[in-house]
PDB file of C-alpha atoms in Angstrom:
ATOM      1  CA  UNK A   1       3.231 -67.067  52.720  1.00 40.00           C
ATOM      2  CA  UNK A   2       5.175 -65.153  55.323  1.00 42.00           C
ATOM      3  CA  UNK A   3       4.181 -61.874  56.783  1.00 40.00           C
ATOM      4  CA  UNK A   4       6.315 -58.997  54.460  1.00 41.00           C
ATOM      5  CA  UNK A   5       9.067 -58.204  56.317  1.00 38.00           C
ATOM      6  CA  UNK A   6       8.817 -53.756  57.742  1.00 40.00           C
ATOM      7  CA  UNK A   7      11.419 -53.160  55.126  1.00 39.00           C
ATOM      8  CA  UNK A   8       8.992 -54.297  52.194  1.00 38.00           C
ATOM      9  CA  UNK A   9       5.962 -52.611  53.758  1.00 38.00           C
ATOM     10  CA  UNK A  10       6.717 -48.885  52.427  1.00 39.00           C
ATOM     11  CA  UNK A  11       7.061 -50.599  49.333  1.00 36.00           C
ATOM     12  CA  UNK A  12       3.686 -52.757  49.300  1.00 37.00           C
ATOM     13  CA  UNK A  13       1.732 -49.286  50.629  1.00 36.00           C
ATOM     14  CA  UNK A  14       2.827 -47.456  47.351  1.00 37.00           C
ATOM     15  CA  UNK A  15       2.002 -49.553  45.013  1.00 37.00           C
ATOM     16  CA  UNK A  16      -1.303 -49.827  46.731  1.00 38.00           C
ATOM     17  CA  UNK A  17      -1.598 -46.067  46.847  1.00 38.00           C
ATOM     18  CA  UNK A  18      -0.875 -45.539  43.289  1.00 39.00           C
ATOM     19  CA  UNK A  19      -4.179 -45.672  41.238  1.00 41.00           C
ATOM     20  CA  UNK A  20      -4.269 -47.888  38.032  1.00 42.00           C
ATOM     21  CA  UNK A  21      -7.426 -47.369  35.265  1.00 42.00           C
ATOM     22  CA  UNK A  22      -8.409 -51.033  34.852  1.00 43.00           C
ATOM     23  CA  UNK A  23      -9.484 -50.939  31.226  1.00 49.00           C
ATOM     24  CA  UNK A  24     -12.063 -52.851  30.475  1.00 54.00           C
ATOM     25  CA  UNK A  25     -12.441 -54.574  26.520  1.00 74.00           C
ATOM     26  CA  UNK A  26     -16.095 -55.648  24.699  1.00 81.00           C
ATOM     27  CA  UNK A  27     -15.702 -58.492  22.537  1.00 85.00           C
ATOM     28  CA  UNK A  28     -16.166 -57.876  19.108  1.00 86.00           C
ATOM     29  CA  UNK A  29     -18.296 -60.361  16.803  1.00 88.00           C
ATOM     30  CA  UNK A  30     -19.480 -59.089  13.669  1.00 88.00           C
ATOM     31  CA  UNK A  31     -23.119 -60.454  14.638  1.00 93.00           C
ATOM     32  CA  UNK A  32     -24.968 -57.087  14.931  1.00 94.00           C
ATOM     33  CA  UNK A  33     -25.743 -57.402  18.607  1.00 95.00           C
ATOM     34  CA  UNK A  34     -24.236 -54.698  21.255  1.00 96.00           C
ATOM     35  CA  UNK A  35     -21.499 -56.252  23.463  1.00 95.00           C
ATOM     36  CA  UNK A  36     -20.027 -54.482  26.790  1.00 95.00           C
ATOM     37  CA  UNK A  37     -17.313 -54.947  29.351  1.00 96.00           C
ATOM     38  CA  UNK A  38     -17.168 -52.690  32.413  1.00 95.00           C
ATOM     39  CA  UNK A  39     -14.492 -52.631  35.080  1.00 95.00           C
ATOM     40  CA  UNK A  40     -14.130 -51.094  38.751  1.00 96.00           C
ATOM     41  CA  UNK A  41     -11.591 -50.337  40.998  1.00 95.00           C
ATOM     42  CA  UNK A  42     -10.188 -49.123  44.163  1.00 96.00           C
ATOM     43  CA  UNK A  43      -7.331 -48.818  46.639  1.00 94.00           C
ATOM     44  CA  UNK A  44      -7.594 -46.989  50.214  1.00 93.00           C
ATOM     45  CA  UNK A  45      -3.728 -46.819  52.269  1.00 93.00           C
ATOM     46  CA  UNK A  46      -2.857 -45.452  55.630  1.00 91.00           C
ATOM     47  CA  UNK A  47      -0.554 -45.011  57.992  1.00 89.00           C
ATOM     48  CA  UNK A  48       2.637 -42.900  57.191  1.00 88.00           C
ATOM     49  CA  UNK A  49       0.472 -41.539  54.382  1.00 89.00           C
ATOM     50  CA  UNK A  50      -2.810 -41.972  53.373  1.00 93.00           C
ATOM     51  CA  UNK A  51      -4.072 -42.505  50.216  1.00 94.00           C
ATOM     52  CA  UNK A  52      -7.175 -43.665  48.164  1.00 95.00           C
ATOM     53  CA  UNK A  53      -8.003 -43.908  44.713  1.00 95.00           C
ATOM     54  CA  UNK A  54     -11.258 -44.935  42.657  1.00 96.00           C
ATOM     55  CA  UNK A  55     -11.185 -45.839  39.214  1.00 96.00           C
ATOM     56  CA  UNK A  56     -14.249 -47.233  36.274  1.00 96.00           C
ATOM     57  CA  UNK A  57     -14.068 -47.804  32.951  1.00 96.00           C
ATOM     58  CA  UNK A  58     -16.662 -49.275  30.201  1.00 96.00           C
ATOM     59  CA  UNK A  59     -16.210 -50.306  26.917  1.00 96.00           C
ATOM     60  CA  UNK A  60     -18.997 -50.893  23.919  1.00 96.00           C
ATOM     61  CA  UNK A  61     -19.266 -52.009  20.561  1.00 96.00           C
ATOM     62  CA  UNK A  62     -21.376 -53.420  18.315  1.00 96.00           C
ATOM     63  CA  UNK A  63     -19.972 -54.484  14.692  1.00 94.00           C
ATOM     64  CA  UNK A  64     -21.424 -56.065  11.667  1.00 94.00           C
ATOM     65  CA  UNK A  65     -19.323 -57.584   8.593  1.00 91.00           C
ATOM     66  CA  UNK A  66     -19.069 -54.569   7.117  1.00 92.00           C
ATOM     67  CA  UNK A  67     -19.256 -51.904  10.058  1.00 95.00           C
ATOM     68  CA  UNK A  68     -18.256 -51.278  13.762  1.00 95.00           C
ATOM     69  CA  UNK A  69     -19.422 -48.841  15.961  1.00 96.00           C
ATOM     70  CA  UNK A  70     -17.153 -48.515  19.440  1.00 96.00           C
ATOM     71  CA  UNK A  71     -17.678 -46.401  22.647  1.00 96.00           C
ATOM     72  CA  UNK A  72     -16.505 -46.169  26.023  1.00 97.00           C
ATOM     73  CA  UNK A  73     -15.122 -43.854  29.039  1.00 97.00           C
ATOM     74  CA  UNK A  74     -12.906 -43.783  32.059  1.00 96.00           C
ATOM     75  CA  UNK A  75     -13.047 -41.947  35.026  1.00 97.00           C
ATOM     76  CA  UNK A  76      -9.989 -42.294  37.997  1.00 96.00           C
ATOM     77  CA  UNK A  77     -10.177 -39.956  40.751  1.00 96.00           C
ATOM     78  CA  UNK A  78      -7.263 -40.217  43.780  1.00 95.00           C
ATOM     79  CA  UNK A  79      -5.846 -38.345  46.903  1.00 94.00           C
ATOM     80  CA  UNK A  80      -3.147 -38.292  48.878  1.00 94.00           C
ATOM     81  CA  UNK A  81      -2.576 -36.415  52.031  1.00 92.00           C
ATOM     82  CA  UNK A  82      -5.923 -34.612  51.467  1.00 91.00           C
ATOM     83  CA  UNK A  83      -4.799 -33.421  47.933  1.00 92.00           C
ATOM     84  CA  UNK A  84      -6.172 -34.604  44.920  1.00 92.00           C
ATOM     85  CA  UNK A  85      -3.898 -36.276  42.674  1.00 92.00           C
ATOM     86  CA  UNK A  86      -5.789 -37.536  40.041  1.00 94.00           C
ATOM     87  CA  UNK A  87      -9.399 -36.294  38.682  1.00 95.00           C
ATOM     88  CA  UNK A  88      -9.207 -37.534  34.881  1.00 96.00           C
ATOM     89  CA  UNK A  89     -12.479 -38.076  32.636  1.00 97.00           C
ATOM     90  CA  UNK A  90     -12.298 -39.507  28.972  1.00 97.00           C
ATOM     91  CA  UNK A  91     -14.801 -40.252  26.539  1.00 98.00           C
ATOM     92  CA  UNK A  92     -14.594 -41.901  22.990  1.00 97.00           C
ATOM     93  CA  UNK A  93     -16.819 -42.746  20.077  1.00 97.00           C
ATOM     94  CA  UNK A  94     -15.558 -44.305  16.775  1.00 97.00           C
ATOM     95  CA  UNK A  95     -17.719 -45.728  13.399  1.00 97.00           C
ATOM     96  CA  UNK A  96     -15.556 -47.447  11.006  1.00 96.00           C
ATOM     97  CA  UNK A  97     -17.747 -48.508   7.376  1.00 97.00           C
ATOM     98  CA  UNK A  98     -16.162 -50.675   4.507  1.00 96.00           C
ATOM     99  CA  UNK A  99     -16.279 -49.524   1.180  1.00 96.00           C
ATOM    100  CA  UNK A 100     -14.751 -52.414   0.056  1.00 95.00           C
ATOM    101  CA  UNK A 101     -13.985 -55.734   2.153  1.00 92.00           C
ATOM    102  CA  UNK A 102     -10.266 -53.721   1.977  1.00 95.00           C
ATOM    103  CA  UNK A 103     -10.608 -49.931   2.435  1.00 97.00           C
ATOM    104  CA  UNK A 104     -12.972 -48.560   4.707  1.00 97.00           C
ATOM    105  CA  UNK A 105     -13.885 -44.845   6.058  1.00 97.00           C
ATOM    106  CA  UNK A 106     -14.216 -43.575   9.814  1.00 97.00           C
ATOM    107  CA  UNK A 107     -15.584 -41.138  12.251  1.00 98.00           C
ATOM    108  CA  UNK A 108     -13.912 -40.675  15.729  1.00 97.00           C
ATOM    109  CA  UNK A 109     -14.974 -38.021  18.403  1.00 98.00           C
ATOM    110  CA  UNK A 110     -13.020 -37.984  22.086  1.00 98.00           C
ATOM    111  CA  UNK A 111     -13.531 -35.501  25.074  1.00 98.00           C
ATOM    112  CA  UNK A 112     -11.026 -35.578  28.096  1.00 97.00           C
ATOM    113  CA  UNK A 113     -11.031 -33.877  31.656  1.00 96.00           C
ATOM    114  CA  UNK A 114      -7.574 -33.605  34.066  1.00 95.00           C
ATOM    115  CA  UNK A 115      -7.899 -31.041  36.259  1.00 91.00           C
ATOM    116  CA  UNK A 116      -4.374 -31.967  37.955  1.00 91.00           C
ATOM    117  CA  UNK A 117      -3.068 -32.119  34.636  1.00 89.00           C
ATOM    118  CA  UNK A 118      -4.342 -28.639  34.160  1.00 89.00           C
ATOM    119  CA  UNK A 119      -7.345 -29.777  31.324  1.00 91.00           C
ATOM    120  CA  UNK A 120     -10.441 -28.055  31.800  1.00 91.00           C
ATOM    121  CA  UNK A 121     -11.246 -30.007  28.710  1.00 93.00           C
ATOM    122  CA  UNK A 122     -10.213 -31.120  25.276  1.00 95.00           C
ATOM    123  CA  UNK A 123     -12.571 -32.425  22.518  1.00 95.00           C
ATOM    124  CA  UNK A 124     -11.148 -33.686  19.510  1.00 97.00           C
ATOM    125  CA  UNK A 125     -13.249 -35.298  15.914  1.00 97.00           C
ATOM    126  CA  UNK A 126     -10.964 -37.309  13.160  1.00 96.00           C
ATOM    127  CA  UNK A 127     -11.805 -38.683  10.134  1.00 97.00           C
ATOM    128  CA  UNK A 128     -10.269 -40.779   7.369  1.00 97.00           C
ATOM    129  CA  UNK A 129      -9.798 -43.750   5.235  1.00 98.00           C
ATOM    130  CA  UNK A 130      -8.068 -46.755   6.612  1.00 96.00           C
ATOM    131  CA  UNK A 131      -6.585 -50.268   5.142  1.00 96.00           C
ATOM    132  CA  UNK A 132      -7.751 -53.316   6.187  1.00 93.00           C
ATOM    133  CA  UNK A 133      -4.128 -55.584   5.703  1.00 95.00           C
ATOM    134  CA  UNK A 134      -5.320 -58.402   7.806  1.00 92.00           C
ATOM    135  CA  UNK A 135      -9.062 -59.144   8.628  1.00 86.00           C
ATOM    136  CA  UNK A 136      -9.860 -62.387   9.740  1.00 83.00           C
ATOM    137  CA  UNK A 137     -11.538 -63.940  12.829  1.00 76.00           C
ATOM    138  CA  UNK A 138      -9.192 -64.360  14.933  1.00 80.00           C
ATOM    139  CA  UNK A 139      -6.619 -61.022  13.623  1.00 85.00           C
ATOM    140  CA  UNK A 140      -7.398 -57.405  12.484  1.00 84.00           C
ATOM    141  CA  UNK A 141      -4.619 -54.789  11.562  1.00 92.00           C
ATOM    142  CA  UNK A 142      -5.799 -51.615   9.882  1.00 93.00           C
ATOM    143  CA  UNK A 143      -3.347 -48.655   8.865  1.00 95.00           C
ATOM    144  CA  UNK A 144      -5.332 -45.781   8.513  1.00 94.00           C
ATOM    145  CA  UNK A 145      -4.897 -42.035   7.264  1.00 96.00           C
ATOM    146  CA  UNK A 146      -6.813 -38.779   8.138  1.00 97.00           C
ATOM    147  CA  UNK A 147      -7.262 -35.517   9.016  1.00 97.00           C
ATOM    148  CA  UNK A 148      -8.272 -34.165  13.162  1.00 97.00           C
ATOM    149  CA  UNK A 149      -9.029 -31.131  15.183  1.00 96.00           C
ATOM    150  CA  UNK A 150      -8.323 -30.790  18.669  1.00 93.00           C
ATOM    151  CA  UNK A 151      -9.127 -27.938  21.311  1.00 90.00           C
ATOM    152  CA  UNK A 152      -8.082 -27.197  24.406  1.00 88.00           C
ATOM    153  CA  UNK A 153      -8.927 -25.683  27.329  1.00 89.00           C
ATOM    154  CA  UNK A 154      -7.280 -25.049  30.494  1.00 88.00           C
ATOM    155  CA  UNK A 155      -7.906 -24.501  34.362  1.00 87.00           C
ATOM    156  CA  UNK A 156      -5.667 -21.629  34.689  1.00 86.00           C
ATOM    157  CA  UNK A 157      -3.945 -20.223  31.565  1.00 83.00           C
ATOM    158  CA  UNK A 158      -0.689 -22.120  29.962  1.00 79.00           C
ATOM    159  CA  UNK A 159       2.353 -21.707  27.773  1.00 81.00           C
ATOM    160  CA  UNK A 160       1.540 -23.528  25.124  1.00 77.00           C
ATOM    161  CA  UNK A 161       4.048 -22.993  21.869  1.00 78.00           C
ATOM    162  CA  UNK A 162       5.172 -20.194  23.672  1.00 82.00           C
ATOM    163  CA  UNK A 163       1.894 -18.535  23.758  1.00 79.00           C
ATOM    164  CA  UNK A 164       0.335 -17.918  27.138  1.00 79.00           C
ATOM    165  CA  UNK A 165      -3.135 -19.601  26.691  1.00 74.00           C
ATOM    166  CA  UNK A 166      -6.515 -20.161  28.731  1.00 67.00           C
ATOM    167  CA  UNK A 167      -8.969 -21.031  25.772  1.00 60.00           C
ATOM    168  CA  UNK A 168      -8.314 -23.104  23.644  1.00 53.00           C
ATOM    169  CA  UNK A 169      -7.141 -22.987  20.188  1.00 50.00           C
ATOM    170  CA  UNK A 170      -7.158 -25.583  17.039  1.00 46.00           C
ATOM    171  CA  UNK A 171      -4.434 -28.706  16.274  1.00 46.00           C
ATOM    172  CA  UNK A 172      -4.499 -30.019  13.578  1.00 42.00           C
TER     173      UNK A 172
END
């Protein structure tokens, strides 16, 4: 392959500059044993600019016939020109049970961090019922219903619904 020509370079050093969350994916198997998948990343540019960016992710579950537990976070962190322009956490839990092999219940708690984005934090807990309308080996689809609360809370204080806000206050 030829050497890019200087027009394509720009080109080739933002896309390398620009950081990506490689997500990583446990395999689920409805064995009882606890399965992971972690992933890494990281990109480091200079010359006009420079640039670097860091990014993990990991991803658990364990699941039996009639219950799955899942888990997992991401962190990416990146700078540019000696300013940071990404510093995001997120963190995730769900437990789904079946009542029946159709219906079951579940349980899901998340917390996020984006400073940039101006999110001191934000924790958030759901809960429902959901629909299994295809379960087999090889293909799940669940619809599910339920009810969440979600609270915020920022870095420096935000219009939010046109109210000026620093703690946070309840979605539902």
């Amino acid at each position: 392959m030829p050497f890019p020509s200087a027009r394509a370079l720009p080109l080739l050093c933002l896309f390398a500059a620009t950081p990506v969350l490689a997500q990583s994916t446990a395999t689920v198997k409805p064995d009882g044993e606890y399965r992971f998948a972690f992933g890494a990343g990281a990109s480091y540019a200079s010359g006009n600019t420079s640039a670097s960016s860091v990014n993990l992710s990991g991803d658990g579950v364990r699941a039996t016939n009639d219950s799955k537990w899942q888990f997992g976070g991401r962190a990416v962190w990146g700078r540019t020109e000696g300013v940071t322009t990404a510093e995001n956490i997120g963190l995730g839990t769900q437990y789904d049970r079946d009542f029946t092999p159709q219906w079951f219940g579940f349980g899901k708690a998340d917390y996020l961090r984006d400073k940039p984005a101006n999110v001191a934090s934000r924790y958030s807990l759901f809960g429902g019922v959901g629909h299994h309308v295809i379960k087999s080996d090889a293909l799940t689809w669940d619809l599910s219903a339920g009810v969440g609360y979600t609270e915020d809370r920022y870095v420096v204080a935000a219009d939010v619904a046109d109210e000026l806000r620093k703690i946070g206050r309840a979605h539902v």
